[in-house]
Coordinates of C-alpha atoms in Angstrom, one line a residue:
Chain Q
M1 CA 0.7 -17.2 31.8
S2 CA 1.1 -13.5 32.4
E3 CA 0.4 -11.9 35.6
K4 CA -3.3 -11.1 34.4
G5 CA -3.7 -14.7 33.6
E6 CA -3.3 -14.2 29.7
R7 CA -1.6 -16.8 27.8
I8 CA 1.0 -15.1 25.6
I9 CA 1.6 -16.9 22.2
C10 CA 3.7 -14.2 20.5
R11 CA 6.2 -13.1 23.0
C12 CA 7.7 -10.4 20.6
N13 CA 4.5 -8.6 20.2
E14 CA 2.6 -9.8 23.2
V15 CA -0.2 -11.4 21.6
T16 CA -2.4 -13.7 23.7
L17 CA -4.2 -16.9 22.9
E18 CA -7.5 -15.1 23.7
E19 CA -6.9 -12.5 21.0
I20 CA -6.0 -15.2 18.4
E21 CA -9.1 -17.3 19.3
A22 CA -11.5 -14.3 19.3
L23 CA -10.3 -13.3 15.8
I24 CA -10.8 -16.8 14.6
E25 CA -14.3 -16.8 16.1
Q26 CA -15.0 -13.7 14.1
G27 CA -14.3 -15.6 10.9
V28 CA -10.7 -14.6 10.2
T29 CA -9.1 -18.2 9.8
D30 CA -6.4 -17.5 7.4
I31 CA -2.9 -17.5 9.0
E32 CA -1.9 -14.6 6.6
M33 CA -4.5 -12.2 7.8
I34 CA -4.2 -13.3 11.5
K35 CA -0.5 -12.6 11.2
R36 CA -1.1 -9.1 10.0
L37 CA -4.0 -8.1 12.2
L38 CA -2.3 -9.3 15.4
R39 CA 1.4 -8.9 14.3
I40 CA 2.2 -12.5 15.2
G41 CA 5.5 -13.5 13.6
M42 CA 6.5 -10.1 12.8
G43 CA 8.8 -9.6 15.9
P44 CA 12.5 -10.0 16.3
C45 CA 12.1 -13.9 16.5
Q46 CA 10.5 -13.9 13.0
G47 CA 7.7 -16.3 14.3
R48 CA 10.0 -19.1 15.5
T49 CA 8.3 -19.2 18.8
C50 CA 4.6 -18.3 17.9
L51 CA 3.9 -19.6 14.4
P52 CA 3.9 -23.3 15.2
M53 CA 1.5 -22.6 18.0
V54 CA -0.8 -20.4 16.0
I55 CA -1.0 -23.3 13.4
S56 CA -2.2 -25.6 16.0
I57 CA -4.7 -23.0 17.3
I58 CA -6.1 -22.5 13.9
A59 CA -6.2 -26.2 13.2
R60 CA -8.1 -26.8 16.6
K61 CA -10.6 -24.0 16.2
T62 CA -11.3 -24.7 12.4
G63 CA -11.1 -28.6 12.2
K64 CA -8.3 -28.3 9.6
S65 CA -5.4 -30.4 9.7
P66 CA -2.2 -28.5 10.7
D67 CA -0.5 -29.8 7.4
E68 CA -3.0 -27.8 5.4
I69 CA -1.9 -24.5 6.9
K70 CA 1.1 -23.2 5.2
L71 CA 3.7 -21.2 7.2
P72 CA 3.8 -17.5 6.1
A73 CA 7.0 -16.4 4.2
T74 CA 10.1 -16.2 6.3
R75 CA 11.9 -12.9 6.1
I76 CA 15.7 -12.2 6.0
P77 CA 17.7 -11.6 8.1
I78 CA 16.9 -14.7 10.2
R79 CA 18.4 -13.0 13.2
P80 CA 18.2 -9.2 13.8
V81 CA 21.4 -7.4 12.6
P82 CA 22.4 -3.8 13.4
A83 CA 22.0 -1.6 10.3
G84 CA 25.6 -0.3 10.9
V85 CA 27.0 -3.8 10.5
L86 CA 25.4 -4.3 7.2
V87 CA 26.8 -1.0 5.9
G88 CA 30.1 -1.7 7.2
D89 CA 30.3 1.4 9.4
M90 CA 30.4 0.1 13.1
N91 CA 34.0 0.6 13.7
E92 CA 34.2 4.4 13.4
E93 CA 32.8 5.3 16.7
Chain G
M1 CA -19.9 -19.5 -5.0
K2 CA -22.5 -17.1 -6.5
S3 CA -23.0 -17.7 -10.2
K4 CA -24.5 -14.2 -11.0
A5 CA -23.8 -10.7 -9.7
E6 CA -24.3 -7.2 -11.0
V7 CA -20.6 -6.4 -10.6
V8 CA -17.4 -8.5 -10.4
V9 CA -14.3 -6.8 -9.0
I10 CA -11.0 -8.5 -9.9
G11 CA -8.3 -8.0 -7.3
G12 CA -8.5 -7.8 -3.5
G13 CA -6.0 -5.1 -2.7
S14 CA -6.8 -1.7 -1.2
T15 CA -8.2 -0.6 -4.5
G16 CA -10.4 -3.5 -5.2
T17 CA -11.8 -3.9 -1.6
S18 CA -12.4 -0.2 -1.6
I19 CA -14.3 -0.4 -4.9
A20 CA -16.3 -3.3 -3.8
Y21 CA -17.2 -1.5 -0.4
H22 CA -18.3 1.5 -2.2
L23 CA -20.4 -0.5 -4.7
A24 CA -22.1 -2.3 -1.9
K25 CA -22.8 0.9 0.0
L26 CA -24.7 2.1 -3.1
G27 CA -26.7 -1.0 -3.2
A28 CA -24.9 -2.9 -6.0
D29 CA -24.8 -6.7 -5.8
V30 CA -21.0 -7.2 -6.0
V31 CA -18.5 -10.1 -5.9
L32 CA -14.9 -9.6 -5.4
V33 CA -12.3 -12.3 -6.5
E34 CA -8.8 -12.4 -5.5
K35 CA -6.3 -15.0 -6.5
G36 CA -4.5 -15.2 -3.2
Y37 CA -5.3 -13.7 0.1
L38 CA -6.5 -10.1 0.4
G39 CA -3.8 -7.5 0.0
N40 CA -1.1 -10.1 -0.9
G41 CA -0.2 -8.4 -4.2
S42 CA 0.9 -4.9 -3.5
T43 CA -1.0 -3.3 -0.6
F44 CA 0.6 -5.5 2.1
R45 CA 4.0 -4.8 1.0
C46 CA 3.7 -1.0 0.8
A47 CA 5.4 1.7 3.0
T48 CA 2.1 2.9 4.6
G49 CA 2.4 6.6 3.3
I50 CA -0.4 8.8 2.4
R51 CA 0.6 12.2 0.8
Q52 CA -0.8 15.0 -1.1
Q53 CA 2.6 16.4 -2.1
F54 CA 2.5 15.6 -5.8
T55 CA 3.6 18.0 -8.6
D56 CA 0.5 18.2 -10.7
E57 CA -3.0 19.5 -10.2
A58 CA -4.9 16.2 -10.8
N59 CA -3.0 14.1 -8.2
I60 CA -2.9 16.9 -5.5
K61 CA -6.7 17.5 -5.9
L62 CA -7.5 13.9 -5.6
Q63 CA -5.2 13.4 -2.7
K64 CA -6.5 16.4 -0.8
Y65 CA -9.9 14.7 -1.0
N66 CA -8.5 11.5 -0.1
V67 CA -6.9 12.8 3.2
E68 CA -10.4 14.1 4.0
R69 CA -11.5 10.5 3.4
W70 CA -8.8 8.9 5.5
K71 CA -9.6 11.2 8.4
K72 CA -13.0 9.6 8.6
L73 CA -12.3 6.1 7.5
S74 CA -11.9 4.4 10.9
E75 CA -15.3 5.8 12.0
E76 CA -17.0 5.0 8.6
L77 CA -15.7 1.4 8.5
E78 CA -16.2 1.0 12.3
Y79 CA -12.6 -0.4 12.5
D80 CA -9.4 1.3 13.3
V81 CA -7.2 1.6 10.2
N82 CA -4.7 3.6 12.2
F83 CA -4.7 6.8 10.2
K84 CA -2.3 9.4 11.7
Q85 CA -1.3 12.9 10.0
T86 CA 2.4 12.7 10.9
G87 CA 3.4 14.6 7.8
Y88 CA 5.8 14.1 4.9
L89 CA 9.2 16.0 5.0
F90 CA 11.3 16.3 1.8
L91 CA 14.8 17.7 2.2
A92 CA 16.8 19.6 -0.3
T93 CA 20.5 19.2 -0.8
T94 CA 21.1 21.9 -3.5
E95 CA 19.8 25.4 -4.2
E96 CA 18.1 24.0 -7.3
E97 CA 16.2 21.7 -5.3
V98 CA 15.1 24.5 -2.9
E99 CA 13.8 26.5 -5.9
A100 CA 11.8 23.4 -7.1
F101 CA 10.4 23.0 -3.6
K102 CA 9.2 26.8 -3.7
Q103 CA 7.4 25.9 -7.0
N104 CA 5.8 22.8 -5.5
I105 CA 4.7 24.7 -2.4
K106 CA 3.0 27.3 -4.5
L107 CA 1.1 24.6 -6.4
H108 CA 0.2 22.8 -3.2
N109 CA -1.0 26.0 -1.6
K110 CA -3.2 26.9 -4.7
F111 CA -5.2 23.7 -4.0
G112 CA -5.4 24.1 -0.2
V113 CA -2.5 21.8 0.7
P114 CA -0.6 23.7 3.5
T115 CA 2.9 22.7 2.6
R116 CA 5.6 25.3 3.7
L117 CA 9.3 25.7 3.3
I118 CA 11.2 25.1 6.6
T119 CA 14.7 25.5 7.8
P120 CA 17.0 22.5 8.7
E121 CA 16.6 23.5 12.3
E122 CA 12.8 23.2 12.1
A123 CA 13.2 19.9 10.4
K124 CA 15.3 18.7 13.4
E125 CA 12.6 19.8 15.7
I126 CA 10.1 17.6 13.8
V127 CA 12.4 14.7 13.5
P128 CA 15.0 15.0 16.5
L129 CA 17.3 12.2 15.1
L130 CA 17.8 13.9 11.7
N131 CA 21.2 14.6 10.3
A132 CA 20.0 18.1 9.5
D133 CA 23.5 19.4 8.7
E134 CA 23.4 18.0 5.2
F135 CA 20.2 19.8 4.1
L136 CA 19.4 23.2 2.9
A137 CA 15.6 23.2 3.5
G138 CA 12.6 21.2 4.0
Q139 CA 9.2 20.8 2.1
W140 CA 7.0 20.1 4.9
N141 CA 3.3 19.2 4.9
P142 CA 1.9 18.2 8.3
T143 CA -1.3 17.0 7.0
D144 CA 0.1 14.1 5.1
G145 CA 0.1 10.9 7.0
K146 CA 0.2 7.1 7.1
A147 CA -2.1 4.2 7.9
N148 CA -2.1 0.5 8.4
P149 CA -2.5 -1.3 5.1
F150 CA -3.4 -4.7 6.6
K151 CA -6.3 -3.2 8.7
T152 CA -7.5 -0.9 5.9
V153 CA -8.0 -3.8 3.4
F154 CA -9.4 -6.0 6.2
A155 CA -11.9 -3.1 7.1
F156 CA -13.0 -2.5 3.7
A157 CA -13.6 -6.2 3.0
R158 CA -15.4 -6.6 6.3
K159 CA -17.7 -3.7 5.7
A160 CA -18.3 -4.8 2.1
K161 CA -19.4 -8.1 3.3
E162 CA -21.7 -6.6 6.0
L163 CA -23.3 -4.6 3.2
G164 CA -24.0 -7.8 1.2
A165 CA -20.8 -8.1 -1.0
E166 CA -19.2 -11.5 -1.5
I167 CA -15.6 -11.9 -1.4
Y168 CA -13.9 -15.0 -2.7
E169 CA -10.1 -15.4 -1.9
Y170 CA -8.0 -18.1 -3.5
T171 CA -10.0 -17.7 -6.5
E172 CA -8.2 -17.0 -9.8
V173 CA -9.9 -15.5 -12.9
T174 CA -9.0 -17.7 -16.0
D175 CA -11.1 -15.9 -18.6
I176 CA -13.3 -12.9 -19.0
I177 CA -16.6 -13.5 -21.0
V178 CA -17.1 -10.9 -23.8
E179 CA -20.0 -11.1 -26.4
N180 CA -20.6 -8.7 -29.1
N181 CA -18.2 -6.2 -27.2
E182 CA -20.3 -6.5 -24.1
V183 CA -18.9 -8.0 -20.9
K184 CA -20.9 -10.9 -19.6
G185 CA -18.9 -12.4 -16.8
V186 CA -15.8 -14.0 -15.5
K187 CA -14.6 -17.6 -15.6
T188 CA -12.6 -18.6 -12.4
N189 CA -10.9 -21.9 -11.2
R190 CA -14.0 -22.2 -8.9
G191 CA -16.6 -21.6 -11.5
T192 CA -18.2 -18.9 -13.7
I193 CA -19.8 -15.7 -12.2
N194 CA -22.2 -13.9 -14.9
A195 CA -22.2 -10.2 -14.5
D196 CA -22.9 -7.1 -16.7
V197 CA -20.0 -5.0 -15.1
V198 CA -16.4 -6.3 -14.5
V199 CA -13.8 -4.1 -12.8
N200 CA -10.1 -4.8 -13.4
A201 CA -8.4 -3.9 -10.1
A202 CA -5.5 -6.4 -10.5
N203 CA -2.8 -3.7 -10.5
A204 CA 0.5 -5.4 -11.5
W205 CA -1.7 -8.3 -13.1
A206 CA -4.0 -6.0 -14.9
P207 CA -2.6 -6.5 -18.4
I208 CA -3.3 -10.2 -18.1
I209 CA -6.9 -9.6 -17.3
N210 CA -7.1 -7.1 -20.1
E211 CA -5.7 -9.7 -22.4
M212 CA -8.4 -12.3 -21.2
A213 CA -11.0 -9.7 -22.2
G214 CA -9.5 -9.6 -25.7
L215 CA -7.5 -6.4 -25.4
D216 CA -3.9 -6.2 -26.4
K217 CA -1.5 -6.5 -23.3
E218 CA 0.1 -3.3 -24.2
F219 CA -3.2 -1.4 -24.5
I220 CA -2.4 -0.2 -20.9
P221 CA 1.2 -0.9 -20.6
I222 CA 1.5 -1.7 -16.8
K223 CA 4.8 -3.2 -15.8
P224 CA 5.8 -4.6 -12.4
Y225 CA 8.8 -3.2 -10.9
K226 CA 10.3 -4.8 -7.7
H227 CA 10.7 -2.3 -4.9
Q228 CA 11.8 -3.4 -1.5
L229 CA 11.7 -2.4 2.2
V230 CA 13.5 -3.2 5.3
K231 CA 12.0 -2.6 8.7
T232 CA 13.8 -2.1 12.0
E233 CA 13.0 -3.1 15.6
P234 CA 10.7 -0.6 17.3
L235 CA 11.9 2.9 18.2
K236 CA 10.1 5.1 20.8
E237 CA 7.1 6.8 19.2
G238 CA 7.9 10.3 17.8
Q239 CA 11.5 9.9 16.7
I240 CA 10.8 9.7 13.0
E241 CA 7.1 10.0 12.7
P242 CA 6.9 11.8 9.2
L243 CA 8.0 10.2 6.0
V244 CA 11.5 11.8 5.6
C245 CA 12.9 11.8 2.0
P246 CA 15.9 13.6 0.5
P247 CA 14.9 13.0 -3.1
A248 CA 18.6 13.5 -4.3
W249 CA 19.7 10.7 -2.3
N250 CA 18.5 8.0 -4.6
D251 CA 14.8 8.7 -3.6
S252 CA 15.6 7.1 -0.1
Y253 CA 13.2 7.4 2.6
V254 CA 12.5 6.6 6.3
I255 CA 9.2 6.4 8.2
Q256 CA 8.2 5.0 11.5
D257 CA 5.5 2.5 11.4
G258 CA 2.4 4.1 12.9
E259 CA 1.6 1.0 14.8
D260 CA 4.6 -0.7 16.2
G261 CA 7.2 2.1 16.0
G262 CA 9.7 0.1 13.7
V263 CA 11.4 2.2 11.0
L264 CA 10.6 1.3 7.3
C265 CA 13.3 2.2 5.1
G266 CA 13.2 2.4 1.3
T267 CA 15.2 3.5 -1.7
G268 CA 14.8 4.0 -5.4
L269 CA 16.7 0.9 -6.4
E270 CA 14.3 -1.2 -8.6
H271 CA 14.3 -4.5 -10.6
G272 CA 12.3 -5.4 -13.5
P273 CA 9.8 -5.6 -15.0
T274 CA 9.5 -8.7 -13.0
Y275 CA 6.9 -10.5 -10.9
D276 CA 9.6 -12.0 -8.7
V277 CA 9.6 -10.7 -5.1
T278 CA 12.7 -12.4 -3.7
P279 CA 14.6 -9.8 -1.6
T280 CA 18.0 -8.8 -2.8
Y281 CA 21.2 -8.1 -0.9
D282 CA 22.2 -5.1 -3.2
F283 CA 19.1 -3.4 -1.9
L284 CA 19.9 -4.1 1.7
R285 CA 23.4 -2.3 1.3
E286 CA 22.0 0.5 -0.8
V287 CA 19.0 1.4 1.5
L288 CA 20.9 1.2 4.7
K289 CA 23.7 3.3 3.3
W290 CA 21.1 6.2 2.8
A291 CA 18.9 5.5 5.8
T292 CA 21.9 5.8 8.2
R293 CA 22.9 9.0 6.4
I294 CA 19.6 10.6 6.9
I295 CA 19.3 9.1 10.5
P296 CA 22.8 8.3 11.7
A297 CA 21.3 6.7 15.0
L298 CA 19.9 4.0 12.8
K299 CA 23.3 2.3 12.7
Y300 CA 22.5 1.0 16.1
V301 CA 19.2 -0.2 15.4
H302 CA 18.5 -3.8 14.5
I303 CA 17.1 -4.7 11.1
L304 CA 14.3 -7.3 11.6
R305 CA 12.9 -7.8 8.1
Q306 CA 13.3 -7.3 4.4
W307 CA 10.7 -8.0 1.7
A308 CA 9.7 -6.9 -1.7
G309 CA 6.7 -5.8 -3.5
F310 CA 5.7 -3.9 -6.7
Y311 CA 5.3 -0.7 -8.1
A312 CA 2.8 -1.5 -10.9
K313 CA 4.1 1.3 -13.2
T314 CA 2.6 3.0 -16.3
P315 CA 4.8 5.0 -18.6
D316 CA 3.8 8.2 -16.8
S317 CA 3.4 6.7 -13.4
N318 CA -0.1 7.8 -13.3
P319 CA -2.8 5.1 -13.0
A320 CA -5.4 4.1 -15.4
I321 CA -8.8 4.8 -14.0
G322 CA -12.1 4.5 -15.9
K323 CA -14.1 2.9 -18.5
I324 CA -12.7 0.9 -21.4
N325 CA -14.7 2.1 -24.3
Y326 CA -14.0 -1.0 -26.5
I327 CA -16.1 -3.2 -24.1
D328 CA -19.4 -2.3 -22.6
G329 CA -19.3 -2.9 -18.8
F330 CA -15.6 -3.2 -18.6
Y331 CA -13.8 -0.9 -16.2
I332 CA -10.3 -0.5 -14.8
A333 CA -8.4 1.0 -11.9
A334 CA -4.8 -0.2 -12.1
G335 CA -1.2 0.7 -12.6
F336 CA -1.0 2.8 -9.4
S337 CA 2.8 3.1 -9.8
G338 CA 3.2 2.9 -6.0
H339 CA 0.3 5.1 -5.1
G340 CA -2.5 2.7 -4.9
F341 CA -2.9 2.4 -1.0
M342 CA -3.0 6.2 -0.5
M343 CA -5.5 6.9 -3.2
A344 CA -7.8 3.7 -2.3
P345 CA -10.6 5.5 -0.5
G346 CA -11.5 8.1 -3.2
V347 CA -10.7 6.0 -6.1
G348 CA -13.1 3.2 -4.9
E349 CA -15.6 5.8 -4.1
A350 CA -15.2 7.4 -7.6
M351 CA -15.3 4.1 -9.5
A352 CA -18.4 2.9 -7.6
E353 CA -20.2 6.1 -8.5
L354 CA -19.3 6.1 -12.1
I355 CA -20.5 2.4 -12.4
V356 CA -23.9 3.1 -10.5
K357 CA -24.6 6.6 -11.3
G358 CA -22.5 7.3 -14.4
K359 CA -20.7 10.2 -12.6
T360 CA -19.0 11.0 -9.4
H361 CA -18.7 13.8 -7.0
V362 CA -15.0 12.9 -6.1
P363 CA -12.6 15.5 -7.7
L364 CA -11.0 12.8 -9.8
D365 CA -10.0 14.0 -13.2
W366 CA -11.2 11.2 -15.5
E367 CA -9.3 12.9 -18.5
W368 CA -6.0 12.9 -16.6
Y369 CA -6.3 9.1 -15.7
D370 CA -8.0 8.1 -19.0
P371 CA -7.0 4.5 -19.8
H372 CA -7.0 5.2 -23.4
R373 CA -4.2 7.8 -23.2
F374 CA -1.5 5.3 -23.8
E375 CA -2.8 4.1 -27.2
R376 CA -2.9 7.7 -28.2
G377 CA 0.6 8.2 -27.1
E378 CA -0.7 11.0 -24.8
L379 CA 1.2 10.8 -21.7
R380 CA 0.6 13.1 -18.5
S381 CA 3.4 14.7 -16.7
T382 CA 5.1 12.0 -14.6
A383 CA 3.6 11.7 -11.2
F384 CA 6.1 12.1 -8.4
Q385 CA 6.9 8.9 -6.8
I386 CA 8.2 7.9 -3.3
G387 CA 6.6 6.4 -0.3

């Protein structure tokens, strides 16, 4: 829980349980759209922390089985990498 | 699912949802079908940029109008689509390019787009982290901008539904019903929808839809080319707000995301034609080579994500927009060649007005975007691509 009593689900982008639930209650139940409107799973952790929780929230709110909710695409790099490392240019400075 | 509508729009990207919204606003009974989730084809993979800096009259006029639409779009749709006029900054590396910039600027100014030539020092004031030493001049238009593609598609769809449109996601069109050269509806994997008007807004998949309607697949030769992007961790707002592009550096560009401040980096490397959207390592190396040369400090910034999307390209990189004369009631707005998102508000409005009223007040040059130009072998001057 945060100081304000909000329950943070996505720590990278500070998205709360309340925000996710409010969106689902407005009828947005597709994880692909929830991801893009709230930016869950789009931070440095690539959704490692939040996506399983978001799936269980959607399942609970919509009555779907968690198995029916597919994970959004995982993006490379799996862990953040400085651009300079990828261009082989970090030893000059 | 409804079995009858006045209009069926195929494709739920920025173009399709905009057409559906504008049709519903004009009182048409409209259904939109999308084979995946809204935006999944090209819109959600785009670099967010919105510009007027083209090199031909038709695209400049349409985009000047579009920027006026973008400015009011959040208010109109009652949803913040995050449009910001942070500008586009093109950078010249040779005297020839500076001369070309001057010609472009003249053309922009003629149609009221306030582009101007700036010095490298001025460019550095706009983009503090810029490696200005390598450039001779900039072509700068502060009224270009960017918006959030996710929110835009969602906002168009939401408002369309409020106005009575039905939107069916995960619904794939399997056939177009045509009788006596008149469109009668579409068959989908979830049932048939009868309609007198069908709009092909499937962009990269538009030739497949045309073929279903009995047209030759090459009638409008749209081909999907894989273009990729990387995005960095967020930077403090204001560091690289405009889209910055030295065209001579392999059409590479950088632009800070208007919402979270991460930097989107793109380059001209393309694969295809292909529907494959697997990210490739050669792109990662190529894009970062140029991005870190434009903004050297990016070396120290973490890359968070890489993904691929399409430029659904026509032979002249201009879209096909309008009526298909061989089949009554069949329309197309596709082949945007990387410009679909930035053109969506005005194109949706023009298409809806064409369908409902037979004409539009949008300054869209139908002749220029004529879907029949390819079969006549009559190409337009190539639309300037990037961002």
